[in-house]
Coordinates of C-alpha atoms (C1' of nucleotides) in Angstrom, one line a residue:
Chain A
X1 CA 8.1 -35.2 -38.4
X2 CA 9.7 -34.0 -41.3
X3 CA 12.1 -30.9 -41.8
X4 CA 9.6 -28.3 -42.3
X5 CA 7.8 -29.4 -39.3
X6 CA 11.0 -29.3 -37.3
X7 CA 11.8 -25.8 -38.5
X8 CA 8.3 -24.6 -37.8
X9 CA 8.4 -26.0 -34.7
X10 CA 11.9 -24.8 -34.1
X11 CA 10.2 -21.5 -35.3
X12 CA 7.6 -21.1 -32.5
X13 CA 9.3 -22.5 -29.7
X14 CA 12.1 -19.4 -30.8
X15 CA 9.4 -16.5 -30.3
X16 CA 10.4 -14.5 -27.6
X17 CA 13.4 -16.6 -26.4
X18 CA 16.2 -14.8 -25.3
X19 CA 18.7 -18.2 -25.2
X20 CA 18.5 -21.5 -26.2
X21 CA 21.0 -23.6 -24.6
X22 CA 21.6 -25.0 -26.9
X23 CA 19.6 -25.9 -29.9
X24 CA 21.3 -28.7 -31.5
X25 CA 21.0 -30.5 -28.3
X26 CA 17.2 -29.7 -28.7
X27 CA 16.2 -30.7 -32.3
X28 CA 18.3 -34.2 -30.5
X29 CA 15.6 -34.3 -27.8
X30 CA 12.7 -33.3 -30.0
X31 CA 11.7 -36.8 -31.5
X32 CA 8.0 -37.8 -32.5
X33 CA 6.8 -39.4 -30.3
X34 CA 8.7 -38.6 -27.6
X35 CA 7.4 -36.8 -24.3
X36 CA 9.7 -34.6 -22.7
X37 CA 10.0 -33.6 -19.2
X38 CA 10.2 -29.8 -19.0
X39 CA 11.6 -28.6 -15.4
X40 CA 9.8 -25.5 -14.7
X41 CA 10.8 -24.4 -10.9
X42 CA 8.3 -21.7 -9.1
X43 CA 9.5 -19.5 -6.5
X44 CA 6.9 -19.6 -3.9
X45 CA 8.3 -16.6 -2.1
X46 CA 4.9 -14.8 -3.0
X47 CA 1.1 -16.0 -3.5
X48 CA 0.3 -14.4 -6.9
X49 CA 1.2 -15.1 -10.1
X50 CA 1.8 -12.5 -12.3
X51 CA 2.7 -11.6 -16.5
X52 CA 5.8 -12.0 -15.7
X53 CA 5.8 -15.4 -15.0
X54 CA 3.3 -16.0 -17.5
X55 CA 5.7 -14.9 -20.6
X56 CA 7.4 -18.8 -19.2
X57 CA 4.4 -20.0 -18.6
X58 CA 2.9 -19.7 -22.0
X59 CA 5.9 -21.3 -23.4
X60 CA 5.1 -24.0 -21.5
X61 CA 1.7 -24.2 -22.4
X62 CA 2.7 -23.8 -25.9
X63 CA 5.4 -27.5 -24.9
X64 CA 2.2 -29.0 -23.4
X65 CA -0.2 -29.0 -26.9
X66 CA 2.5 -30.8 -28.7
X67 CA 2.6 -33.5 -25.9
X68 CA 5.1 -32.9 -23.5
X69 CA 4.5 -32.8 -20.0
X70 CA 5.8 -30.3 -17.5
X71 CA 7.3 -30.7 -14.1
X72 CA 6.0 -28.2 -11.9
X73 CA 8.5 -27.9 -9.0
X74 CA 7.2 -25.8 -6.5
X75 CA 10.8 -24.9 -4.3
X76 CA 9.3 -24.8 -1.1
X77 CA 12.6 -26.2 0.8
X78 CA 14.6 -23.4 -1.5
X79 CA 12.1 -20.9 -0.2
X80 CA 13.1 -21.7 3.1
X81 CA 16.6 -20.9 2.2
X82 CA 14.9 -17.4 0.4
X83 CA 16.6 -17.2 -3.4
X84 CA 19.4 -14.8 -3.9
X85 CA 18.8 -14.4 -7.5
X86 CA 19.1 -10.9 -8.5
X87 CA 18.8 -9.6 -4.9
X88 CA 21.4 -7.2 -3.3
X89 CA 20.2 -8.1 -0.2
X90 CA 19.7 -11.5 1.6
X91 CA 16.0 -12.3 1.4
X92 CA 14.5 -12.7 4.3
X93 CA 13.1 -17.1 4.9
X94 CA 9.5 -17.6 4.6
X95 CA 7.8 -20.2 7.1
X96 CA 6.2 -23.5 6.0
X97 CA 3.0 -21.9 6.2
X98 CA 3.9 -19.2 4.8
X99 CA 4.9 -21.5 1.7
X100 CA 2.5 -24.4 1.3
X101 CA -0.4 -21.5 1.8
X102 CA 1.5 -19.5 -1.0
X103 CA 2.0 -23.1 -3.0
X104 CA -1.7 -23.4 -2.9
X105 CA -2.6 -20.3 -4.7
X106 CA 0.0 -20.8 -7.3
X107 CA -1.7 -24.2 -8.1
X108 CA -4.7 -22.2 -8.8
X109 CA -3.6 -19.8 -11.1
X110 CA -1.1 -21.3 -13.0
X111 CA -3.6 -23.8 -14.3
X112 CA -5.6 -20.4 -16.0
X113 CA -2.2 -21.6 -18.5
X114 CA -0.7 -24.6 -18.1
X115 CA -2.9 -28.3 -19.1
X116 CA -3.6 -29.7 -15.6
X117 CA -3.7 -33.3 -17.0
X118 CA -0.3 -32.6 -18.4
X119 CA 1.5 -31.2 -15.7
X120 CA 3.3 -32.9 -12.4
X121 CA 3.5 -30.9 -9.4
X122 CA 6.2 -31.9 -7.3
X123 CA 7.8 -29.7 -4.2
X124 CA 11.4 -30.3 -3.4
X125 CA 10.9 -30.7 0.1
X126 CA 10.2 -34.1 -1.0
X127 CA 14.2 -35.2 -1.6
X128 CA 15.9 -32.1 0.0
X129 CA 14.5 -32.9 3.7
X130 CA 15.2 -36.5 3.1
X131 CA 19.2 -35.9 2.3
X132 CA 21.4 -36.3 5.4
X133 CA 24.3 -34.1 6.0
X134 CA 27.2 -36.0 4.4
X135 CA 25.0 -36.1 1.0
X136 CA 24.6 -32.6 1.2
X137 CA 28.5 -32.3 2.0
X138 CA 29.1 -34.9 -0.7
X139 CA 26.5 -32.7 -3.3
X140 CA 28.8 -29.3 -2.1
X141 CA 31.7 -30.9 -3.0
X142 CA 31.0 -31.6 -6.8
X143 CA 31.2 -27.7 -7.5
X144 CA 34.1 -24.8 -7.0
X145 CA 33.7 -21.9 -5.3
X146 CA 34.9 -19.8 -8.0
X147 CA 32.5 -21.4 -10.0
X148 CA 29.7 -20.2 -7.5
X149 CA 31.3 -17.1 -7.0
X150 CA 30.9 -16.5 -11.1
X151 CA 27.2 -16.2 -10.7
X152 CA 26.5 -11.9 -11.5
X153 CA 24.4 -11.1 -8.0
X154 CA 27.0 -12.7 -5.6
X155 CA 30.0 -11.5 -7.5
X156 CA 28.5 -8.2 -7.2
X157 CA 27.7 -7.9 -3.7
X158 CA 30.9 -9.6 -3.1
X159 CA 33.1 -7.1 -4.4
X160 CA 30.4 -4.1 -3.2
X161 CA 31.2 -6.0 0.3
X162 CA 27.3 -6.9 1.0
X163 CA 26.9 -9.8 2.7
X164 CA 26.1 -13.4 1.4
X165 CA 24.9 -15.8 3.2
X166 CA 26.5 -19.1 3.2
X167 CA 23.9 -20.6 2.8
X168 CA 23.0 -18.8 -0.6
X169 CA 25.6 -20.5 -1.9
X170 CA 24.2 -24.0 -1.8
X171 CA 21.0 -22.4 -3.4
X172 CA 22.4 -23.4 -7.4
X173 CA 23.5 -26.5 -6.2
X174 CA 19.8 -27.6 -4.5
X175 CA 18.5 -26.1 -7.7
X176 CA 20.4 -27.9 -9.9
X177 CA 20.0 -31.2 -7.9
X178 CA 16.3 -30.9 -8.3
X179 CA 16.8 -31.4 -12.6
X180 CA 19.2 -34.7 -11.4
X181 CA 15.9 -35.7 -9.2
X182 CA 13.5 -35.0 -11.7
X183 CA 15.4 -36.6 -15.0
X184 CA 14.4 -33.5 -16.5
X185 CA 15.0 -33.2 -20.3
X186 CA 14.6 -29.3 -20.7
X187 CA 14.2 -26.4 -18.8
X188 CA 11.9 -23.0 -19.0
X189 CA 13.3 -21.0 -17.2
X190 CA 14.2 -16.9 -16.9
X191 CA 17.6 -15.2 -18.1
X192 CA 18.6 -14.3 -14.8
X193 CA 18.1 -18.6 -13.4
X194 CA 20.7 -19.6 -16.7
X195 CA 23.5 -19.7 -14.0
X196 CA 21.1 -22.1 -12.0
X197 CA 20.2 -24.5 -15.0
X198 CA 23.7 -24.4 -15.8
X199 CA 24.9 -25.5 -12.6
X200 CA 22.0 -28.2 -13.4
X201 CA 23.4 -29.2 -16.9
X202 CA 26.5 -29.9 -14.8
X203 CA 25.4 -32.1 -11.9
X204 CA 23.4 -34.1 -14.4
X205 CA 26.2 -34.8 -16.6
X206 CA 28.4 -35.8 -13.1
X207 CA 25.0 -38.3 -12.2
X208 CA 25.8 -39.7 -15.7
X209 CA 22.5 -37.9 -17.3
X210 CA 22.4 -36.0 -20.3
X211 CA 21.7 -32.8 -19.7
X212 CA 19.0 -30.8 -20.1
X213 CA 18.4 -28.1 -22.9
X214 CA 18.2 -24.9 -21.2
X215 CA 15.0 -22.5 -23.0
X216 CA 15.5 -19.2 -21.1
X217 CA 13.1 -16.1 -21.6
X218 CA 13.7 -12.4 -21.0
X219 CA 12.7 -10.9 -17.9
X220 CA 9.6 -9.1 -18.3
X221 CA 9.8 -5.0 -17.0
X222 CA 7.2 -4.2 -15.1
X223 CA 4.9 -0.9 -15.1
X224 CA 7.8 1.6 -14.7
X225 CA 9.4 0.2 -17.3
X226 CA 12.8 -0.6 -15.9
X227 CA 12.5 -2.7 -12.9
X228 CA 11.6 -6.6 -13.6
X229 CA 7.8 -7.0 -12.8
X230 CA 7.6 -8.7 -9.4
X231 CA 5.3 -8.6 -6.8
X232 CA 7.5 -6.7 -4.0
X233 CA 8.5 -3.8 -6.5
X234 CA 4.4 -3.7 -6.6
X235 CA 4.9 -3.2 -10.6
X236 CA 2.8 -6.1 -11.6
X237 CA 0.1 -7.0 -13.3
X238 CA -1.8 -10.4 -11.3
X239 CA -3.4 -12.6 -13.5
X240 CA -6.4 -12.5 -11.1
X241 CA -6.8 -9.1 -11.2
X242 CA -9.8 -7.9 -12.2
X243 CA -10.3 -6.7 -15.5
X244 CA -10.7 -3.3 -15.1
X245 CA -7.2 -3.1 -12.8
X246 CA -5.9 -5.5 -15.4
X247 CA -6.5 -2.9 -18.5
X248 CA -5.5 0.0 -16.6
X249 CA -2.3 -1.1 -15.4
X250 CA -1.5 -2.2 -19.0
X251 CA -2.1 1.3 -20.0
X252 CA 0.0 2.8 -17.3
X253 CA 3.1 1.2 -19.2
X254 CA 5.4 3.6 -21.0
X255 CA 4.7 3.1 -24.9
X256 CA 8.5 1.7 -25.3
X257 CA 7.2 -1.4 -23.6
X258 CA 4.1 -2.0 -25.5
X259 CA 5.6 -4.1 -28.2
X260 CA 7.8 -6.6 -26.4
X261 CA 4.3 -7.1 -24.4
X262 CA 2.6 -7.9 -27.4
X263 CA 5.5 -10.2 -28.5
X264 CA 5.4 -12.2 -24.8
X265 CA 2.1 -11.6 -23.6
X266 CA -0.1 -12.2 -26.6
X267 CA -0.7 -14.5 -29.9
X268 CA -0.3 -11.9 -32.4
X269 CA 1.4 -12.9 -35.4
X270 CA 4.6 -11.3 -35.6
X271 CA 3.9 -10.5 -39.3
X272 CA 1.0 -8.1 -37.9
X273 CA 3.3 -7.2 -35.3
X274 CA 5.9 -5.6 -38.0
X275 CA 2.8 -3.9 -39.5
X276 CA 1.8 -1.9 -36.4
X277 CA 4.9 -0.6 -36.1
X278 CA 5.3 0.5 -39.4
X279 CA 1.7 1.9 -38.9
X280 CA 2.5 3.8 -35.6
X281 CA 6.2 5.0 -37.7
X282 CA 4.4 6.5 -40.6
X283 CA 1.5 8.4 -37.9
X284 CA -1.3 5.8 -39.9
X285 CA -1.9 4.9 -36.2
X286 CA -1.8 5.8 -32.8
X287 CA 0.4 5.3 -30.3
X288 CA -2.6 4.5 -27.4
X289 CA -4.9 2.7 -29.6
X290 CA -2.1 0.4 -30.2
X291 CA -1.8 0.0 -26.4
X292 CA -5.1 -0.2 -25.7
X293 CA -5.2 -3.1 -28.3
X294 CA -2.5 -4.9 -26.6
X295 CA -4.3 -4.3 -22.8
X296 CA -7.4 -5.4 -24.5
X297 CA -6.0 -8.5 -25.7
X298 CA -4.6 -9.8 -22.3
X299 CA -7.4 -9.1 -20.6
X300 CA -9.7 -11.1 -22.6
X301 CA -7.1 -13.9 -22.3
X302 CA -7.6 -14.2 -18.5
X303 CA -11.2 -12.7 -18.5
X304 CA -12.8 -13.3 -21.9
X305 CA -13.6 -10.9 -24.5
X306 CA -16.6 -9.0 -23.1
X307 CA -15.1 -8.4 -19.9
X308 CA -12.4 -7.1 -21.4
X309 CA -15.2 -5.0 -24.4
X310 CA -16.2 -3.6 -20.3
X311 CA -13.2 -2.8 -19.3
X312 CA -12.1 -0.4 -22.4
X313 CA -15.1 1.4 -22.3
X314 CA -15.3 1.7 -18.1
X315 CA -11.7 3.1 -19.0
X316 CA -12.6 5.6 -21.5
X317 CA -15.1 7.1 -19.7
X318 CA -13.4 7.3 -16.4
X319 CA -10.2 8.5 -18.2
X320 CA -10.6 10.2 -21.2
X321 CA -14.7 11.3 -20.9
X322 CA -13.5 12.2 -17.0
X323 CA -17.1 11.0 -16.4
X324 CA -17.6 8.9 -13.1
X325 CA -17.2 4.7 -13.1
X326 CA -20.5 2.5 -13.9
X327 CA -20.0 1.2 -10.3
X328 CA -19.2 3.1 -6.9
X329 CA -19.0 1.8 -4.2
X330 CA -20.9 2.1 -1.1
X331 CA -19.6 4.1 1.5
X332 CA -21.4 3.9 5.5
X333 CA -21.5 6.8 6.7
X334 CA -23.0 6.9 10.5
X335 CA -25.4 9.3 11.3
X336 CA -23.8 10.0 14.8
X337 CA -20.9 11.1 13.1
X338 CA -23.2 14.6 11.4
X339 CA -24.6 17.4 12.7
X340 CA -27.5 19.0 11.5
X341 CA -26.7 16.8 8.5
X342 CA -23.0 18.1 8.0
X343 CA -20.1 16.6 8.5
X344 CA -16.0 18.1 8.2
X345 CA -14.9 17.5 4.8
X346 CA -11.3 15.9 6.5
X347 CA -13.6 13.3 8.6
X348 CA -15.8 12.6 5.5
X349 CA -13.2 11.7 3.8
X350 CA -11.5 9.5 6.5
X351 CA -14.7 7.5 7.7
X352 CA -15.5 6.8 4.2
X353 CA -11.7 4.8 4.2
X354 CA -10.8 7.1 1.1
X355 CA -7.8 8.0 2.8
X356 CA -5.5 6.6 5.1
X357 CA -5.2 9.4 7.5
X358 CA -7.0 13.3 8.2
X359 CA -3.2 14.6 7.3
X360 CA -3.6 13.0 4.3
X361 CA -7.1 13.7 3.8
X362 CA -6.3 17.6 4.7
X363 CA -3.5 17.4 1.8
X364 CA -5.8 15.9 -0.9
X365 CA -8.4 19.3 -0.2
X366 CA -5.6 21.4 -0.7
X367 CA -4.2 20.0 -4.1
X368 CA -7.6 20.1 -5.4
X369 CA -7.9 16.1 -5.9
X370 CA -11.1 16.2 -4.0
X371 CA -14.9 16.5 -5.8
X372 CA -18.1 15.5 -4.1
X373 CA -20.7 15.1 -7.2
X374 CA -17.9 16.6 -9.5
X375 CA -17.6 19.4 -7.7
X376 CA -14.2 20.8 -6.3
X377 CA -14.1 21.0 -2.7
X378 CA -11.5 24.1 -1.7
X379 CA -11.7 24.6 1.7
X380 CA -10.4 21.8 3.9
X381 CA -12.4 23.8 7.0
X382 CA -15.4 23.1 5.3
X383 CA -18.5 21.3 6.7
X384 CA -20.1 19.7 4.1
X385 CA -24.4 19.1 4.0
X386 CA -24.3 15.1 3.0
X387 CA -27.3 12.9 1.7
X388 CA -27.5 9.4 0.5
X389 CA -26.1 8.9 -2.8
X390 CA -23.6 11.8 -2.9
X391 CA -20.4 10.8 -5.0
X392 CA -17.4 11.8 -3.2
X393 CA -13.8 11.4 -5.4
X394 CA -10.3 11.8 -4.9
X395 CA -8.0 12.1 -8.0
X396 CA -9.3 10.2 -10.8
X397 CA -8.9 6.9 -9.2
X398 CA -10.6 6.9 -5.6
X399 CA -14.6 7.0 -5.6
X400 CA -17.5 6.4 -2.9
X401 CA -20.6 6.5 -3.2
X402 CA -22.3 8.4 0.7
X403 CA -24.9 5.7 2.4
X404 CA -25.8 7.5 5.6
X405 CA -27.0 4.6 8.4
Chain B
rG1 C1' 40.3 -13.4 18.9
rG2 C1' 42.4 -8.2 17.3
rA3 C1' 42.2 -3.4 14.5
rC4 C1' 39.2 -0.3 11.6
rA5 C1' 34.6 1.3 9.1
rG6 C1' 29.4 1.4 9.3
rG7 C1' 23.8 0.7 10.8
rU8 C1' 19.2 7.4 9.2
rG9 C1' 12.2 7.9 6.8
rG10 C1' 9.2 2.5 1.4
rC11 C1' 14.4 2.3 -0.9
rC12 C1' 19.2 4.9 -1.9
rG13 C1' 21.7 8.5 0.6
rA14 C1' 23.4 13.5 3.2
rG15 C1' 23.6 15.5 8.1
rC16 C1' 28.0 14.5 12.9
rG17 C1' 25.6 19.1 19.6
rG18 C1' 20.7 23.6 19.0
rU19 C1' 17.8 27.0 13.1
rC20 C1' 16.2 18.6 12.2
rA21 C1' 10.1 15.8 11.2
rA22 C1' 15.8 15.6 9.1
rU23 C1' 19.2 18.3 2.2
rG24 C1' 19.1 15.4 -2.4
rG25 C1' 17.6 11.2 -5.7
rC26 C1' 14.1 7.1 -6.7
rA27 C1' 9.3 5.3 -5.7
rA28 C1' 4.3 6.9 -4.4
rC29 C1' 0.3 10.5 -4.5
rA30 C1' -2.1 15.1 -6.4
rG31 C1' -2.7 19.2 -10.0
rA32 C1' -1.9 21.1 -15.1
rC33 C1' -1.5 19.5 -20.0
rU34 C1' -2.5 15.3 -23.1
rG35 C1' -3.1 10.4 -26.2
rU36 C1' -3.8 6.8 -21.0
rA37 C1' -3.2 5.1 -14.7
rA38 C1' 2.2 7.2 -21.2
rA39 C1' 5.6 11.5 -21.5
rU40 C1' 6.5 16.5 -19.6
rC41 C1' 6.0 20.4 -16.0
rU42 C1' 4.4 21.8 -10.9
rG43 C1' 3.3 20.5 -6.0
rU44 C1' 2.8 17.0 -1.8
rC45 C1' 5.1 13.2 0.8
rG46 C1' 5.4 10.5 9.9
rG47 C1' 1.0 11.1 13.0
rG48 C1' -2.8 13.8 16.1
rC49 C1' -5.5 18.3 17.1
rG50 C1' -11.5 22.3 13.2
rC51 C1' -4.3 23.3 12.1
rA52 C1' -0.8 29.9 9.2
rG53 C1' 0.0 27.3 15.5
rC54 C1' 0.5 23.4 19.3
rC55 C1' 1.6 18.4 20.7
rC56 C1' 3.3 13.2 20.1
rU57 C1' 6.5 9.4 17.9
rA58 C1' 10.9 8.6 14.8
rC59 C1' 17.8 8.5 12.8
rG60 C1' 20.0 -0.4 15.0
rU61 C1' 19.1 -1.6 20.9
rA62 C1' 19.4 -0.2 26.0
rG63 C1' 21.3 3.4 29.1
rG64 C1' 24.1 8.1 30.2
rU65 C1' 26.2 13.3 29.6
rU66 C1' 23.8 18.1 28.4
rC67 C1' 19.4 23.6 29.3
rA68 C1' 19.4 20.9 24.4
rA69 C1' 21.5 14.6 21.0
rA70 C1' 20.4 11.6 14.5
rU71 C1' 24.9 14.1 16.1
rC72 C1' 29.1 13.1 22.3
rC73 C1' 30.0 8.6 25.9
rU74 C1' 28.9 3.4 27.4
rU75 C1' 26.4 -1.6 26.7
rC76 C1' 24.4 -4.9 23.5
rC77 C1' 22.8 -6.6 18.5
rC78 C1' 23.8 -6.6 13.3
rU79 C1' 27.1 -5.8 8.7
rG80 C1' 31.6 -5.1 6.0
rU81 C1' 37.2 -4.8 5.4
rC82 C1' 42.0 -6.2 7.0
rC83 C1' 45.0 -9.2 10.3
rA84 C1' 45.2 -14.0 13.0

RNA sequence: GGACAGGUGGCCGAGCGGUCAAUGGCAACAGACUGUAAAUCUGUCGGGCGCAGCCCUACGUAGGUUCAAAUCCUUCCCUGUCCA
């Protein structure tokens, strides 16, 4: 490999990174020849995998094509400890089931990314169950308090006076022991686990290892636009979505966010990148094309392009033709439930599961969100006549189609 | 072990005997507008009852005082601060 390859290399591995620890170290590692391990540690604390994960993910991936294979830790003894990482609250321990069942669908998706022939999966449960006491006390011993104590989320609900479990403590330290375990040579990782590989950099270094580069990547904000997507702030975007959720929930996200999705979420060339937003500064382009463009392109990474062709045009004409979704679906309606072939609008509503309850139901014919073949139902006293095939919709998302049985 | 403070709706947070299904903010949902499930503005936001009303369940847990309790008392559980 000569210079310019290094740099290009160098150049790539750069996009979207918000901190390389350190890069010297790294053009070290990076040798011809040379496989690295790459740590990459998964939080099974829920089943789906989302963008979020897939901004570290895709580095990876991008790690894997030039040979190097990656170490897929699943933490299912951490998740048993629940990680305190960002949390203002102690997070609540999952059961074994719980994890391995959540484990198992990870190992499903994240291959949609990652080179199965190329990547290790290894859970942790493998070394930490096996340590006795005294190593763990031994383990504790190699790091300060104060040094813990530095980390941002427990310094913070430390001096808020939250609690913090003990045990929260040891969480760096298992974390870090896992990259001792695992001889790993770098580590993908996001900016708020640096504290984590850091405590790992350390403990390797004490087990006489050299230490591992650290590669962190910004946290990506999910659908509001402020909050980091994760699954239990519901502002994600699954990578098993379906396409049409997919491209919708892409669209939902405010326009300041578009770009730094394109930068982490797809292959455009950051020359073309700079053009757009030229374009879309000078008014040669707008602003929701450009989103679209950028919804369109994710989707047709995890659904191929004419899915994703489908899902641009199912969302046009639901949401800017306000015209009614290719497919409904079917809604039973029983036949003992009418009379004289009507039926309350509240109870149509609620048999049909378009809402959750009849006070709901009664609110949705009040605000006007309701239409039964595009027509506004006003009167929430109403008896409606139904027959098979009647559309019934509330706001612009909810839709059933009536089959009377 | 002791002293003190606190536990309220999905979250944050007011209320501290009746007018409390509980102010306000966030989130969510709906409507208007638009360029979208963006932004903005407006409204809704425990449940049941064919419903301008009535009823049920909710303010850590279990009891108690009272005509009346989220509000007062007691038990227990949980959290924090300080002292030991």
């Amino acid at each position: 490999m000569n210079y310019l390859e290094m740099e290009e290399m160098l150049k790539i591995i750069r996009r979207g990174c918000a901190e390389i620890i350190s890069e010297a170290e790294l053009r070290e590692k990076i040798k011809p020849g040379v496989r690295l391990k790459i740590k990459y540690g998964a939080d099974p604390s829920s089943p789906d995998i989302h963008l979020g994960h897939t901004v570290v993910l895709r580095k990876l991936r991008q790690l894997q094509e030039w040979g190097h294979t990656v170490q897929f830790l699943i933490g299912d003894f951490t998740g048993m400890i629940g990680d305190p990482t960002g949390r203002s609250t102690t997070r609540p321990p999952l059961s074994q089931e719980q994890i391995m069942l959540n484990a198992q669908t990870y190992q499903e998706q994240v291959f949609k990314i990652l080179l199965p022939e190329q990547t290790e999966v290894v859970y942790n449960s493998a070394w930490c169950n096996a340590m006795n006491f005294t190593e763990v006390v031994r383990l504790a011993a190699r790091y300060t308090v104060a040094r813990i104590m530095e980390r941002d989320d427990f310094e913070k609900r430390f001096r808020e006076g939250r609690p913090i479990g003990l045990h929260e403590l040891l969480y760096p330290l298992i974390q870090g022991y896992d990259s001792v375990v695992l001889k790993s040579d770098i580590e993908l990782c996001g900016t708020d686990q640096i504290f984590n590989c850091l405590v790992a950099r350390s403990l390797q270094q004490d087990f006489g290892q050299s230490p591992e580069v650290i590669i962190a990547l910004p946290l990506l904000e999910g659908l509001d636009g402020v909050q980091k997507m994760s699954k239990s702030l519901g502002n994600y975007v699954g990578v098993t979505d379906p396409p049409q959720e997919m491209f919708g929930k892409l669209m939902s996200i405010p326009d300041n966010l578009m770009f730094k999705y394109f930068e982490l979420l797809t292959d455009i060339e950051l020359g073309s990148l700079e053009q757009i937003r030229r374009d879309l500064k000078a008014n040669n382009l707008h602003p929701r094309k450009v989103k679209a463009d950028m919804a369109g392109r994710i989707v047709s990474q995890y659904h191929g392009e004419k899915a994703a062709q489908l899902a641009v045009q199912e969302f046009d004409r639901i949401f800017r033709d306000r015209e009614l979704p290719a497919d409904i679906p079917e809604k039973i309606i029983a036949a003992a439930n009418l009379k004289d072939g009507k039926i309350w609008i509240i109870n149509l509503l609620y048999e049909m599961g378009l809402v959750a309850t009849k006070a709901e139901g009664q609110r949705m014919v009040c605000q006007g969100a309701v239409l039964i073949n595009q027509e506004k139902v006003i009167d929430h006293r109403q008896d409606v006549l139904i027959k098979n095939g009647l559309v019934v919709q509330i706001g612009k998302r909810k839709f059933g189609r009536i089959r009377i049985v």
